[in-house]
Short mmCIF file of C-alpha atoms in Angstrom, two decimals:
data_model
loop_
_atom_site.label_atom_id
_atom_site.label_comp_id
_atom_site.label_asym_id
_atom_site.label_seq_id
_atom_site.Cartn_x
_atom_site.Cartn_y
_atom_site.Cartn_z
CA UNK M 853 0.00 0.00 0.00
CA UNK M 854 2.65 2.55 0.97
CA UNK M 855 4.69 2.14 -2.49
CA UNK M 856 1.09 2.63 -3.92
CA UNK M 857 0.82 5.61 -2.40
CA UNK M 858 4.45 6.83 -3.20
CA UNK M 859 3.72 5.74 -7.03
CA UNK M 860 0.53 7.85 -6.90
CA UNK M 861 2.76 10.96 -5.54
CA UNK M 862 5.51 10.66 -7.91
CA UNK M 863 2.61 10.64 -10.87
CA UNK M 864 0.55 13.71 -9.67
CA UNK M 865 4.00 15.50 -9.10
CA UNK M 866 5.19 14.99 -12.87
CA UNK M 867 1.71 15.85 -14.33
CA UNK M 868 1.52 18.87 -12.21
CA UNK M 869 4.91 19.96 -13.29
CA UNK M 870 3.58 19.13 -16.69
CA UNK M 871 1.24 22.06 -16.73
CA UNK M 872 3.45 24.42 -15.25
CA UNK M 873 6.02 23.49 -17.53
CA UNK M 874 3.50 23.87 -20.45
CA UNK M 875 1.79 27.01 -19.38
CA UNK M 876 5.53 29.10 -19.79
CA UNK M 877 6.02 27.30 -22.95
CA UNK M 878 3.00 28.21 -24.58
CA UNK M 879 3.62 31.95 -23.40
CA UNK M 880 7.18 31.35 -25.82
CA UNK M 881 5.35 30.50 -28.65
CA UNK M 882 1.94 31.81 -28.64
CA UNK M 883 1.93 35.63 -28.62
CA UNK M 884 2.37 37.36 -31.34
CA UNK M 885 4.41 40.27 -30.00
CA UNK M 886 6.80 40.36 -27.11
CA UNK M 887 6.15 40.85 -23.78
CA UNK M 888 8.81 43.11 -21.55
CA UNK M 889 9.29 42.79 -17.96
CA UNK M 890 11.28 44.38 -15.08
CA UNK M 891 12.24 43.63 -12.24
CA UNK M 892 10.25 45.14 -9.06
CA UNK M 893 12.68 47.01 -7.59
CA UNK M 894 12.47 46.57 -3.39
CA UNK M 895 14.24 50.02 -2.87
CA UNK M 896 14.58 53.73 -4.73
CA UNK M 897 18.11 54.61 -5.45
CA UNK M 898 17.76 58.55 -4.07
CA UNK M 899 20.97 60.89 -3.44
CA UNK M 900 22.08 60.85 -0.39
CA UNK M 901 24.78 63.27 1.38
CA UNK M 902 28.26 61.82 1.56
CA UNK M 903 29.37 61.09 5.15
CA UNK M 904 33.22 62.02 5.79
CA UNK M 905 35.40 59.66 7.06
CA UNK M 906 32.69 57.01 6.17
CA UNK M 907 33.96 54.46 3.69
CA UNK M 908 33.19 54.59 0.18
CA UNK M 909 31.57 51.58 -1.72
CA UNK M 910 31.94 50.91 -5.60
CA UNK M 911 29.04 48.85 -7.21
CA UNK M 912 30.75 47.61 -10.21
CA UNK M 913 28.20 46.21 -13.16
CA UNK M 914 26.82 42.76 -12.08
CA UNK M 915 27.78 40.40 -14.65
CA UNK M 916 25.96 36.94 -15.77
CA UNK M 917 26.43 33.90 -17.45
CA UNK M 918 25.90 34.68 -21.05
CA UNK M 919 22.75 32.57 -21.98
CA UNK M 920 21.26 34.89 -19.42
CA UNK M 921 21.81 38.21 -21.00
CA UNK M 922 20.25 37.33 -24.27
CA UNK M 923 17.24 39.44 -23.65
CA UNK M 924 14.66 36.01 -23.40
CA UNK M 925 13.91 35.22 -20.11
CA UNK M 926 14.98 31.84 -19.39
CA UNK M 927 13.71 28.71 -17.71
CA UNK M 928 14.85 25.30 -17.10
CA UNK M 929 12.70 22.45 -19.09
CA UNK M 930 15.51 19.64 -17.80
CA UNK M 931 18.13 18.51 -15.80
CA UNK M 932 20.20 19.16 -18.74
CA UNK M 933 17.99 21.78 -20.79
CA UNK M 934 17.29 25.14 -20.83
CA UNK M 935 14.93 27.60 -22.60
CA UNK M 936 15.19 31.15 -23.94
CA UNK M 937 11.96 32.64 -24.50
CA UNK M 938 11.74 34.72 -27.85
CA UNK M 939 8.54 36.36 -27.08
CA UNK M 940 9.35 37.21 -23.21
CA UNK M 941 11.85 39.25 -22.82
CA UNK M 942 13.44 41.73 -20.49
CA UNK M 943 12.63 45.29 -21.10
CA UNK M 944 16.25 46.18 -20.70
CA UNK M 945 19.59 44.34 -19.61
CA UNK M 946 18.86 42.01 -16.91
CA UNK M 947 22.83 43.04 -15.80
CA UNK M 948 21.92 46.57 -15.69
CA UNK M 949 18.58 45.78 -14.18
CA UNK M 950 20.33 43.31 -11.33
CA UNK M 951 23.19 46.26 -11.10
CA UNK M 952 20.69 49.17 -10.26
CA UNK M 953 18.31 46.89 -7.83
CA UNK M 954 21.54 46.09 -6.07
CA UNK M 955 22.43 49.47 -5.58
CA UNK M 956 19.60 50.81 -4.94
CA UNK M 957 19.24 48.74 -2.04
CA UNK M 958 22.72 49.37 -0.80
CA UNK M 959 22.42 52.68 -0.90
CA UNK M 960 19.58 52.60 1.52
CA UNK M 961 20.44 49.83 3.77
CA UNK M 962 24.45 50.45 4.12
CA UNK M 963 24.62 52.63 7.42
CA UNK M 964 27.82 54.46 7.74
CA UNK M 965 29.06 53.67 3.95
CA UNK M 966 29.38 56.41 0.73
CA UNK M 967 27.59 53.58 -1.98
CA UNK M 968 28.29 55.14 -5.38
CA UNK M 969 28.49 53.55 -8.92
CA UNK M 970 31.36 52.14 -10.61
CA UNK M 971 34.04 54.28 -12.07
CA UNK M 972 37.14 54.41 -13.20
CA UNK M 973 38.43 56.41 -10.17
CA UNK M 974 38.76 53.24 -7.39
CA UNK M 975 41.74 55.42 -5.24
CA UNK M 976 40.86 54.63 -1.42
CA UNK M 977 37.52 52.97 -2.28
CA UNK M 978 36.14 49.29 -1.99
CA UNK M 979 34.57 47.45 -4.83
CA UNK M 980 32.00 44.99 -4.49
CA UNK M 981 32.02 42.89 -7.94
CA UNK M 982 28.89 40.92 -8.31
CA UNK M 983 28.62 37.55 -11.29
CA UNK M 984 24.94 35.74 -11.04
CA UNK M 985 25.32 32.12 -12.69
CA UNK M 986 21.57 30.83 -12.68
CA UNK M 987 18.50 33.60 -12.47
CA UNK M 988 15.47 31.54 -14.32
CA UNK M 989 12.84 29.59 -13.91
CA UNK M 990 12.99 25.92 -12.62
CA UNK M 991 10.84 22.93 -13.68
CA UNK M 992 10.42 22.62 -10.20
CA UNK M 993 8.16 25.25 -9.83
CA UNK M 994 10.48 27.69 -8.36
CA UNK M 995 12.81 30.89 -9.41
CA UNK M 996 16.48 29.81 -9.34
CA UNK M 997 18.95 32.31 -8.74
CA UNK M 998 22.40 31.65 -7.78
CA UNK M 999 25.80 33.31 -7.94
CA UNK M 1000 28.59 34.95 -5.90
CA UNK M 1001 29.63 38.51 -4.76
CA UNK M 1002 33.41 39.58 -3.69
CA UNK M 1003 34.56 42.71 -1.85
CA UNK M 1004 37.96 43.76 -2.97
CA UNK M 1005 39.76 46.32 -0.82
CA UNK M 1006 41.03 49.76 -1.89
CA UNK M 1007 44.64 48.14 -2.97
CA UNK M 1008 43.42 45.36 -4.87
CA UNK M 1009 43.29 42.35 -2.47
CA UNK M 1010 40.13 40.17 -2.06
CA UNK M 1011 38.71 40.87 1.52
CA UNK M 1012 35.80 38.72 1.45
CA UNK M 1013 33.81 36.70 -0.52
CA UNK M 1014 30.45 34.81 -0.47
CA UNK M 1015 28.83 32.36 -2.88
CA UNK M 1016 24.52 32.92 -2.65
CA UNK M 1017 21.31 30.66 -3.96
CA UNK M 1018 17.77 30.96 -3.46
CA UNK M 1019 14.74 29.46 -4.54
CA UNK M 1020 11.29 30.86 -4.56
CA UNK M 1021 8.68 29.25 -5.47
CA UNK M 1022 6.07 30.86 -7.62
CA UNK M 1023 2.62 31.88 -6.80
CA UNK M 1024 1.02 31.22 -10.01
CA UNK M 1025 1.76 30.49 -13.61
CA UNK M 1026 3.35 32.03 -16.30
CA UNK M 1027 6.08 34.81 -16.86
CA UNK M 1028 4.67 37.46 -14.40
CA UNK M 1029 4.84 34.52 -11.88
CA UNK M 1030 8.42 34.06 -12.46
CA UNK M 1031 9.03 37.89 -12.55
CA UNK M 1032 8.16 38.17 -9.13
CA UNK M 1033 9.60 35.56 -8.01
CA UNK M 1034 13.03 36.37 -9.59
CA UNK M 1035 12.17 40.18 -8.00
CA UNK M 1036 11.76 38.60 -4.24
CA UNK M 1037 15.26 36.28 -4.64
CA UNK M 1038 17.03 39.09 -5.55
CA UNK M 1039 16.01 41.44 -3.01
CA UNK M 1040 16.38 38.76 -0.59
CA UNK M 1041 20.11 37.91 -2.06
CA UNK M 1042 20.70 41.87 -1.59
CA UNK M 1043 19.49 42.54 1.84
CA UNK M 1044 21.78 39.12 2.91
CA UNK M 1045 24.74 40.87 1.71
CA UNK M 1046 23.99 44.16 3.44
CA UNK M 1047 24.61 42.37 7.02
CA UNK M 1048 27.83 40.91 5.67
CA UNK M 1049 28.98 43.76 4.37
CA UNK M 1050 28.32 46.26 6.92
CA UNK M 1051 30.22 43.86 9.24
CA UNK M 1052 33.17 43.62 6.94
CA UNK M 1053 33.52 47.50 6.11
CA UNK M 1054 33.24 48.40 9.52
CA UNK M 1055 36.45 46.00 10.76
CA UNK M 1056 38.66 47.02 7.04
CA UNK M 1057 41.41 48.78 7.44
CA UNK M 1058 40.72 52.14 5.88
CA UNK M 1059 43.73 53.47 3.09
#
C-alpha cells in the first residue's frame, strides 16, 4: 500500500509539473508580439549626502552567465535543458537591471558607507564585484537564482567573498509569476549581503 501511495505521488507530481512546464512554454510560442518585464525594484536609489570619514563603496556592473543576457527570459525544461523565450523578454539588460536593484538597495540599507556607482576612479575605495550564474525559472516550480559577490579592498586584495542561492517558489503560472519571483530572490540575495557587508567595512582597514 505505501509504495502505492508513493507511485501515486511521484505521478501527480510529474503531471503537475507538466502544466506548469507547459503554461511558460505556450507563453514562448503563442503571442504574437513580445512581452517586456522588469524587475520590481524593493528600494529607490535617491541621493544621499556623503558622510566624511565614512567608507566609500563601488558597485561595479553585475555580470551573468551569457545565456542569461540574451534578452529572453529563461527557464529550465531539464536537468540538462534550458529555454530562452523569444517572445518574453526583459525590457532592458537584466545586468543593468540586477546592477541598479543592487544598488539601490545598498544605498539605503548600508549605514555608515558612501555607496556610489562604478568608475574608473577606485583610489581609497572598496569594490563589491557581483557575477549571477543561474536567475530563471525551474521545472520545479520555483525561481532559481544563484551566484557569488566579492569585496575587494582599496589596494586590490580580495577581503571577502560569499557564494549565494535561493529558490522561490512561484505563486502562479506564467512569466509574471516568475518575474516576481526572480524580483523577491534578488532582493532577498541583496538585503543578505547588506549584514555581511556592513560587518566587513566596519572592521577594514581604511587606506
Amino acid at each position: 500500500m505505501m509504495l502505492f501511495r508513493a507511485s501515486l505521488r511521484r505521478i501527480f507530481t510529474a503531471a503537475t509539473l507538466g502544466v506548469s512546464l507547459i503554461a511558460l512554454t505556450g507563453c514562448a510560442t503563442t503571442q504574437r508580439s513580445p512581452s517586456l518585464f522588469v524587475l520590481d525594484a524593493g528600494a529607490s536609489a535617491s541621493d544621499t549626502t556623503p558622510q566624511p570619514g565614512a567608507p566609500t563603496l563601488m558597485i561595479a556592473p553585475v555580470t551573468t552567465a551569457s545565456y542569461l543576457d540574451q534578452g529572453g527570459i529563461v527557464y529550465q525544461t531539464g536537468p540538462h535543458k534550458v529555454v530562452i523565450a523569444n517572445n518574453n523578454r526583459w525590457a532592458s539588460s537584466l545586468s543593468r537591471q540586477l546592477t541598479d536593484d543592487l544598488y539601490a538597495t545598498l544605498n539605503q540599507r548600508l549605514a555608515g558607507v558612501n555607496v556610489v556607482p562604478a568608475s574608473g576612479d577606485q583610489n581609497g575605495r572598496f569594490r563589491l564585484q557581483t557575477h549571477v550564474d543561474q536567475f530563471l525559472g525551474h521545472y520545479d516550480g520555483a525561481a532559481h537564482i544563484a551566484g557569488r559577490w566579492t569585496l575587494v579592498g582599496p589596494k586590490g586584495k580580495i577581503l571577502d567573498g560569499h557564494a549565494f542561492e535561493k529558490t522561490v517558489p512561484l505563486a502562479g503560472d506564467g512569466y509574471p509569476a516568475l518575474v516576481d519571483s526572480l524580483s523577491r530572490g534578488w532582493q532577498d540575495i541583496a538585503r543578505g549581503m547588506v549584514r555581511a557587508l556592513t560587518d566587513k567595512l566596519a572592521s577594514a582597514p581604511r587606506p
